[in-house]
Amino acid sequence: MNYQDPNLQKPAASEEHPVFSEAPVFQPPVKLKHSGPGIASFIMSLVSLIGYIIMGIMVINLLAHFSQYQTMNPEVVLQQTGTALLPFIFLGSLLLNCSGLVVGIIGIALKNRKKAFAITGLIINALIIVGFIALLAIGLSIPNSTADIYPSSVQSL
């Protein structure tokens, strides 16, 4: 017999099908923070670029002085504004590039962080270092004196 007690209620929807009982709960996506080392790598690359630009301007100033006076007297060169700082600017910028490369790798390795700044800093630092090595290779391949280019101009001793 299918006699049902009128006092009994039908089970709730959640008791019949627990999987489909409720609408799925919306969870907002987790907002990832930027990686600190990535931001540091990016800033290091920008500071080193500024250092190289300043160094380039100083070298162009020295070359303009040389073309004007046709001399590179060391005393005159050292009197030029900031000439003594050139090696320090270069080494500081190169050190910033190398450390920025390492910090960028650390920034990429961090989990649950945005990696945009880390990748950008790593690429800029790597390009600068590769460019420096390429310029060094080109500079070493260029003959270092006119004797290499014009051997007949060298007088025998």
JSON list of C-alpha atoms in Angstrom, two decimals:
[
{"chain": "A", "resi": 1, "resn": "MET", "atom": "CA", "xyz": [0.00, 0.00, 0.00]},
{"chain": "A", "resi": 2, "resn": "ASN", "atom": "CA", "xyz": [1.06, 3.44, -0.73]},
{"chain": "A", "resi": 3, "resn": "TYR", "atom": "CA", "xyz": [-0.41, 5.13, 2.16]},
{"chain": "A", "resi": 4, "resn": "GLN", "atom": "CA", "xyz": [1.38, 8.33, 3.06]},
{"chain": "A", "resi": 5, "resn": "ASP", "atom": "CA", "xyz": [0.98, 10.13, 6.28]},
{"chain": "A", "resi": 6, "resn": "PRO", "atom": "CA", "xyz": [-0.10, 13.73, 5.59]},
{"chain": "A", "resi": 7, "resn": "ASN", "atom": "CA", "xyz": [2.10, 14.87, 8.48]},
{"chain": "A", "resi": 8, "resn": "LEU", "atom": "CA", "xyz": [5.24, 13.64, 6.73]},
{"chain": "A", "resi": 9, "resn": "GLN", "atom": "CA", "xyz": [6.82, 16.21, 4.51]},
{"chain": "A", "resi": 10, "resn": "LYS", "atom": "CA", "xyz": [8.69, 15.56, 1.39]},
{"chain": "A", "resi": 11, "resn": "PRO", "atom": "CA", "xyz": [12.44, 15.68, 1.87]},
{"chain": "A", "resi": 12, "resn": "ALA", "atom": "CA", "xyz": [14.11, 18.94, 0.95]},
{"chain": "A", "resi": 13, "resn": "ALA", "atom": "CA", "xyz": [15.91, 19.22, -2.37]},
{"chain": "A", "resi": 14, "resn": "SER", "atom": "CA", "xyz": [19.25, 19.08, -0.62]},
{"chain": "A", "resi": 15, "resn": "GLU", "atom": "CA", "xyz": [18.40, 15.74, 0.93]},
{"chain": "A", "resi": 16, "resn": "GLU", "atom": "CA", "xyz": [17.30, 14.22, -2.38]},
{"chain": "A", "resi": 17, "resn": "HIS", "atom": "CA", "xyz": [20.29, 15.27, -4.47]},
{"chain": "A", "resi": 18, "resn": "PRO", "atom": "CA", "xyz": [23.03, 16.75, -2.34]},
{"chain": "A", "resi": 19, "resn": "VAL", "atom": "CA", "xyz": [25.23, 17.48, -5.36]},
{"chain": "A", "resi": 20, "resn": "PHE", "atom": "CA", "xyz": [22.67, 19.70, -7.06]},
{"chain": "A", "resi": 21, "resn": "SER", "atom": "CA", "xyz": [21.13, 21.12, -3.95]},
{"chain": "A", "resi": 22, "resn": "GLU", "atom": "CA", "xyz": [22.63, 24.60, -4.00]},
{"chain": "A", "resi": 23, "resn": "ALA", "atom": "CA", "xyz": [23.95, 26.93, -6.60]},
{"chain": "A", "resi": 24, "resn": "PRO", "atom": "CA", "xyz": [27.74, 26.83, -6.84]},
{"chain": "A", "resi": 25, "resn": "VAL", "atom": "CA", "xyz": [29.38, 29.29, -4.52]},
{"chain": "A", "resi": 26, "resn": "PHE", "atom": "CA", "xyz": [31.22, 32.00, -6.41]},
{"chain": "A", "resi": 27, "resn": "GLN", "atom": "CA", "xyz": [34.71, 32.48, -5.12]},
{"chain": "A", "resi": 28, "resn": "PRO", "atom": "CA", "xyz": [36.47, 35.55, -6.42]},
{"chain": "A", "resi": 29, "resn": "PRO", "atom": "CA", "xyz": [39.83, 34.86, -8.04]},
{"chain": "A", "resi": 30, "resn": "VAL", "atom": "CA", "xyz": [42.78, 35.21, -5.73]},
{"chain": "A", "resi": 31, "resn": "LYS", "atom": "CA", "xyz": [44.62, 38.43, -6.44]},
{"chain": "A", "resi": 32, "resn": "LEU", "atom": "CA", "xyz": [48.30, 37.71, -6.76]},
{"chain": "A", "resi": 33, "resn": "LYS", "atom": "CA", "xyz": [50.78, 40.25, -5.51]},
{"chain": "A", "resi": 34, "resn": "HIS", "atom": "CA", "xyz": [53.78, 41.28, -7.56]},
{"chain": "A", "resi": 35, "resn": "SER", "atom": "CA", "xyz": [56.97, 39.57, -6.52]},
{"chain": "A", "resi": 36, "resn": "GLY", "atom": "CA", "xyz": [59.27, 41.82, -4.52]},
{"chain": "A", "resi": 37, "resn": "PRO", "atom": "CA", "xyz": [62.45, 40.47, -6.11]},
{"chain": "A", "resi": 38, "resn": "GLY", "atom": "CA", "xyz": [60.89, 40.96, -9.54]},
{"chain": "A", "resi": 39, "resn": "ILE", "atom": "CA", "xyz": [60.22, 44.63, -8.85]},
{"chain": "A", "resi": 40, "resn": "ALA", "atom": "CA", "xyz": [63.75, 44.99, -7.46]},
{"chain": "A", "resi": 41, "resn": "SER", "atom": "CA", "xyz": [65.21, 43.39, -10.61]},
{"chain": "A", "resi": 42, "resn": "PHE", "atom": "CA", "xyz": [63.23, 45.74, -12.83]},
{"chain": "A", "resi": 43, "resn": "ILE", "atom": "CA", "xyz": [64.34, 48.80, -10.85]},
{"chain": "A", "resi": 44, "resn": "MET", "atom": "CA", "xyz": [67.97, 47.62, -10.93]},
{"chain": "A", "resi": 45, "resn": "SER", "atom": "CA", "xyz": [67.79, 47.32, -14.71]},
{"chain": "A", "resi": 46, "resn": "LEU", "atom": "CA", "xyz": [66.38, 50.84, -15.06]},
{"chain": "A", "resi": 47, "resn": "VAL", "atom": "CA", "xyz": [68.99, 52.35, -12.73]},
{"chain": "A", "resi": 48, "resn": "SER", "atom": "CA", "xyz": [71.80, 50.61, -14.60]},
{"chain": "A", "resi": 49, "resn": "LEU", "atom": "CA", "xyz": [70.39, 51.86, -17.92]},
{"chain": "A", "resi": 50, "resn": "ILE", "atom": "CA", "xyz": [70.42, 55.40, -16.55]},
{"chain": "A", "resi": 51, "resn": "GLY", "atom": "CA", "xyz": [74.03, 54.84, -15.45]},
{"chain": "A", "resi": 52, "resn": "TYR", "atom": "CA", "xyz": [75.03, 53.67, -18.94]},
{"chain": "A", "resi": 53, "resn": "ILE", "atom": "CA", "xyz": [73.28, 56.66, -20.52]},
{"chain": "A", "resi": 54, "resn": "ILE", "atom": "CA", "xyz": [75.13, 59.06, -18.21]},
{"chain": "A", "resi": 55, "resn": "MET", "atom": "CA", "xyz": [78.40, 57.27, -18.97]},
{"chain": "A", "resi": 56, "resn": "GLY", "atom": "CA", "xyz": [77.72, 57.51, -22.71]},
{"chain": "A", "resi": 57, "resn": "ILE", "atom": "CA", "xyz": [77.07, 61.24, -22.45]},
{"chain": "A", "resi": 58, "resn": "MET", "atom": "CA", "xyz": [80.33, 61.69, -20.57]},
{"chain": "A", "resi": 59, "resn": "VAL", "atom": "CA", "xyz": [82.29, 59.72, -23.18]},
{"chain": "A", "resi": 60, "resn": "ILE", "atom": "CA", "xyz": [80.70, 61.75, -26.00]},
{"chain": "A", "resi": 61, "resn": "ASN", "atom": "CA", "xyz": [81.75, 64.90, -24.12]},
{"chain": "A", "resi": 62, "resn": "LEU", "atom": "CA", "xyz": [85.33, 63.61, -23.96]},
{"chain": "A", "resi": 63, "resn": "LEU", "atom": "CA", "xyz": [85.31, 62.75, -27.66]},
{"chain": "A", "resi": 64, "resn": "ALA", "atom": "CA", "xyz": [83.99, 66.22, -28.49]},
{"chain": "A", "resi": 65, "resn": "HIS", "atom": "CA", "xyz": [86.82, 67.70, -26.43]},
{"chain": "A", "resi": 66, "resn": "PHE", "atom": "CA", "xyz": [89.32, 65.54, -28.28]},
{"chain": "A", "resi": 67, "resn": "SER", "atom": "CA", "xyz": [87.97, 66.52, -31.70]},
{"chain": "A", "resi": 68, "resn": "GLN", "atom": "CA", "xyz": [88.07, 70.20, -30.74]},
{"chain": "A", "resi": 69, "resn": "TYR", "atom": "CA", "xyz": [91.59, 70.30, -29.26]},
{"chain": "A", "resi": 70, "resn": "GLN", "atom": "CA", "xyz": [93.12, 67.25, -31.02]},
{"chain": "A", "resi": 71, "resn": "THR", "atom": "CA", "xyz": [94.76, 66.12, -27.79]},
{"chain": "A", "resi": 72, "resn": "MET", "atom": "CA", "xyz": [94.03, 63.68, -25.02]},
{"chain": "A", "resi": 73, "resn": "ASN", "atom": "CA", "xyz": [96.39, 65.07, -22.43]},
{"chain": "A", "resi": 74, "resn": "PRO", "atom": "CA", "xyz": [95.61, 63.15, -19.21]},
{"chain": "A", "resi": 75, "resn": "GLU", "atom": "CA", "xyz": [95.73, 66.32, -17.11]},
{"chain": "A", "resi": 76, "resn": "VAL", "atom": "CA", "xyz": [93.20, 68.03, -19.37]},
{"chain": "A", "resi": 77, "resn": "VAL", "atom": "CA", "xyz": [91.01, 64.92, -19.50]},
{"chain": "A", "resi": 78, "resn": "LEU", "atom": "CA", "xyz": [90.88, 64.65, -15.71]},
{"chain": "A", "resi": 79, "resn": "GLN", "atom": "CA", "xyz": [89.83, 68.29, -15.52]},
{"chain": "A", "resi": 80, "resn": "GLN", "atom": "CA", "xyz": [86.72, 67.46, -17.51]},
{"chain": "A", "resi": 81, "resn": "THR", "atom": "CA", "xyz": [83.66, 67.23, -15.30]},
{"chain": "A", "resi": 82, "resn": "GLY", "atom": "CA", "xyz": [83.21, 63.76, -13.87]},
{"chain": "A", "resi": 83, "resn": "THR", "atom": "CA", "xyz": [85.83, 61.98, -15.97]},
{"chain": "A", "resi": 84, "resn": "ALA", "atom": "CA", "xyz": [87.25, 60.27, -12.90]},
{"chain": "A", "resi": 85, "resn": "LEU", "atom": "CA", "xyz": [83.80, 58.84, -12.19]},
{"chain": "A", "resi": 86, "resn": "LEU", "atom": "CA", "xyz": [83.56, 56.90, -15.48]},
{"chain": "A", "resi": 87, "resn": "PRO", "atom": "CA", "xyz": [85.05, 53.62, -14.19]},
{"chain": "A", "resi": 88, "resn": "PHE", "atom": "CA", "xyz": [82.91, 53.74, -11.06]},
{"chain": "A", "resi": 89, "resn": "ILE", "atom": "CA", "xyz": [79.73, 54.39, -13.02]},
{"chain": "A", "resi": 90, "resn": "PHE", "atom": "CA", "xyz": [80.58, 51.54, -15.38]},
{"chain": "A", "resi": 91, "resn": "LEU", "atom": "CA", "xyz": [81.42, 49.04, -12.64]},
{"chain": "A", "resi": 92, "resn": "GLY", "atom": "CA", "xyz": [78.41, 50.07, -10.57]},
{"chain": "A", "resi": 93, "resn": "SER", "atom": "CA", "xyz": [76.07, 49.64, -13.52]},
{"chain": "A", "resi": 94, "resn": "LEU", "atom": "CA", "xyz": [77.59, 46.28, -14.41]},
{"chain": "A", "resi": 95, "resn": "LEU", "atom": "CA", "xyz": [77.29, 45.12, -10.79]},
{"chain": "A", "resi": 96, "resn": "LEU", "atom": "CA", "xyz": [73.64, 46.23, -10.77]},
{"chain": "A", "resi": 97, "resn": "ASN", "atom": "CA", "xyz": [73.02, 44.23, -13.95]},
{"chain": "A", "resi": 98, "resn": "CYS", "atom": "CA", "xyz": [74.58, 41.05, -12.55]},
{"chain": "A", "resi": 99, "resn": "SER", "atom": "CA", "xyz": [72.72, 41.30, -9.25]},
{"chain": "A", "resi": 100, "resn": "GLY", "atom": "CA", "xyz": [69.51, 42.24, -11.08]},
{"chain": "A", "resi": 101, "resn": "LEU", "atom": "CA", "xyz": [69.86, 39.09, -13.16]},
{"chain": "A", "resi": 102, "resn": "VAL", "atom": "CA", "xyz": [70.11, 36.94, -10.02]},
{"chain": "A", "resi": 103, "resn": "VAL", "atom": "CA", "xyz": [67.24, 38.74, -8.27]},
{"chain": "A", "resi": 104, "resn": "GLY", "atom": "CA", "xyz": [65.11, 38.38, -11.42]},
{"chain": "A", "resi": 105, "resn": "ILE", "atom": "CA", "xyz": [65.66, 34.62, -11.42]},
{"chain": "A", "resi": 106, "resn": "ILE", "atom": "CA", "xyz": [64.62, 34.53, -7.76]},
{"chain": "A", "resi": 107, "resn": "GLY", "atom": "CA", "xyz": [61.51, 36.58, -8.61]},
{"chain": "A", "resi": 108, "resn": "ILE", "atom": "CA", "xyz": [60.53, 34.14, -11.34]},
{"chain": "A", "resi": 109, "resn": "ALA", "atom": "CA", "xyz": [61.00, 31.17, -9.00]},
{"chain": "A", "resi": 110, "resn": "LEU", "atom": "CA", "xyz": [58.55, 32.48, -6.39]},
{"chain": "A", "resi": 111, "resn": "LYS", "atom": "CA", "xyz": [55.18, 30.75, -6.42]},
{"chain": "A", "resi": 112, "resn": "ASN", "atom": "CA", "xyz": [51.80, 32.50, -6.23]},
{"chain": "A", "resi": 113, "resn": "ARG", "atom": "CA", "xyz": [53.23, 35.82, -7.36]},
{"chain": "A", "resi": 114, "resn": "LYS", "atom": "CA", "xyz": [52.90, 37.87, -10.51]},
{"chain": "A", "resi": 115, "resn": "LYS", "atom": "CA", "xyz": [56.00, 37.48, -12.61]},
{"chain": "A", "resi": 116, "resn": "ALA", "atom": "CA", "xyz": [55.73, 40.39, -15.08]},
{"chain": "A", "resi": 117, "resn": "PHE", "atom": "CA", "xyz": [58.31, 42.61, -13.40]},
{"chain": "A", "resi": 118, "resn": "ALA", "atom": "CA", "xyz": [60.64, 39.67, -12.76]},
{"chain": "A", "resi": 119, "resn": "ILE", "atom": "CA", "xyz": [60.57, 38.63, -16.42]},
{"chain": "A", "resi": 120, "resn": "THR", "atom": "CA", "xyz": [60.99, 42.19, -17.66]},
{"chain": "A", "resi": 121, "resn": "GLY", "atom": "CA", "xyz": [63.89, 42.88, -15.30]},
{"chain": "A", "resi": 122, "resn": "LEU", "atom": "CA", "xyz": [65.53, 39.58, -16.19]},
{"chain": "A", "resi": 123, "resn": "ILE", "atom": "CA", "xyz": [65.26, 40.28, -19.93]},
{"chain": "A", "resi": 124, "resn": "ILE", "atom": "CA", "xyz": [66.61, 43.84, -19.68]},
{"chain": "A", "resi": 125, "resn": "ASN", "atom": "CA", "xyz": [69.51, 42.80, -17.43]},
{"chain": "A", "resi": 126, "resn": "ALA", "atom": "CA", "xyz": [70.36, 39.84, -19.66]},
{"chain": "A", "resi": 127, "resn": "LEU", "atom": "CA", "xyz": [70.26, 41.96, -22.83]},
{"chain": "A", "resi": 128, "resn": "ILE", "atom": "CA", "xyz": [72.58, 44.54, -21.31]},
{"chain": "A", "resi": 129, "resn": "ILE", "atom": "CA", "xyz": [75.07, 41.88, -20.18]},
{"chain": "A", "resi": 130, "resn": "VAL", "atom": "CA", "xyz": [74.96, 40.10, -23.56]},
{"chain": "A", "resi": 131, "resn": "GLY", "atom": "CA", "xyz": [75.38, 43.48, -25.30]},
{"chain": "A", "resi": 132, "resn": "PHE", "atom": "CA", "xyz": [78.38, 44.29, -23.13]},
{"chain": "A", "resi": 133, "resn": "ILE", "atom": "CA", "xyz": [79.98, 40.93, -23.97]},
{"chain": "A", "resi": 134, "resn": "ALA", "atom": "CA", "xyz": [79.28, 41.50, -27.68]},
{"chain": "A", "resi": 135, "resn": "LEU", "atom": "CA", "xyz": [80.86, 44.97, -27.56]},
{"chain": "A", "resi": 136, "resn": "LEU", "atom": "CA", "xyz": [83.86, 43.53, -25.73]},
{"chain": "A", "resi": 137, "resn": "ALA", "atom": "CA", "xyz": [84.26, 40.83, -28.39]},
{"chain": "A", "resi": 138, "resn": "ILE", "atom": "CA", "xyz": [83.98, 43.41, -31.18]},
{"chain": "A", "resi": 139, "resn": "GLY", "atom": "CA", "xyz": [86.49, 45.66, -29.45]},
{"chain": "A", "resi": 140, "resn": "LEU", "atom": "CA", "xyz": [88.97, 42.83, -29.04]},
{"chain": "A", "resi": 141, "resn": "SER", "atom": "CA", "xyz": [88.64, 41.83, -32.68]},
{"chain": "A", "resi": 142, "resn": "ILE", "atom": "CA", "xyz": [89.47, 45.31, -33.99]},
{"chain": "A", "resi": 143, "resn": "PRO", "atom": "CA", "xyz": [93.16, 45.87, -34.71]},
{"chain": "A", "resi": 144, "resn": "ASN", "atom": "CA", "xyz": [94.79, 47.83, -31.93]},
{"chain": "A", "resi": 145, "resn": "SER", "atom": "CA", "xyz": [97.24, 49.91, -33.91]},
{"chain": "A", "resi": 146, "resn": "THR", "atom": "CA", "xyz": [97.87, 51.27, -37.37]},
{"chain": "A", "resi": 147, "resn": "ALA", "atom": "CA", "xyz": [100.73, 48.79, -37.69]},
{"chain": "A", "resi": 148, "resn": "ASP", "atom": "CA", "xyz": [98.18, 45.99, -37.95]},
{"chain": "A", "resi": 149, "resn": "ILE", "atom": "CA", "xyz": [96.35, 47.82, -40.74]},
{"chain": "A", "resi": 150, "resn": "TYR", "atom": "CA", "xyz": [99.30, 49.37, -42.57]},
{"chain": "A", "resi": 151, "resn": "PRO", "atom": "CA", "xyz": [102.41, 47.28, -41.96]},
{"chain": "A", "resi": 152, "resn": "SER", "atom": "CA", "xyz": [104.43, 49.34, -44.44]},
{"chain": "A", "resi": 153, "resn": "SER", "atom": "CA", "xyz": [104.09, 52.43, -42.25]},
{"chain": "A", "resi": 154, "resn": "VAL", "atom": "CA", "xyz": [106.03, 50.77, -39.44]},
{"chain": "A", "resi": 155, "resn": "GLN", "atom": "CA", "xyz": [109.68, 51.62, -39.60]},
{"chain": "A", "resi": 156, "resn": "SER", "atom": "CA", "xyz": [112.13, 48.84, -38.95]},
{"chain": "A", "resi": 157, "resn": "LEU", "atom": "CA", "xyz": [114.36, 49.30, -35.96]}
]
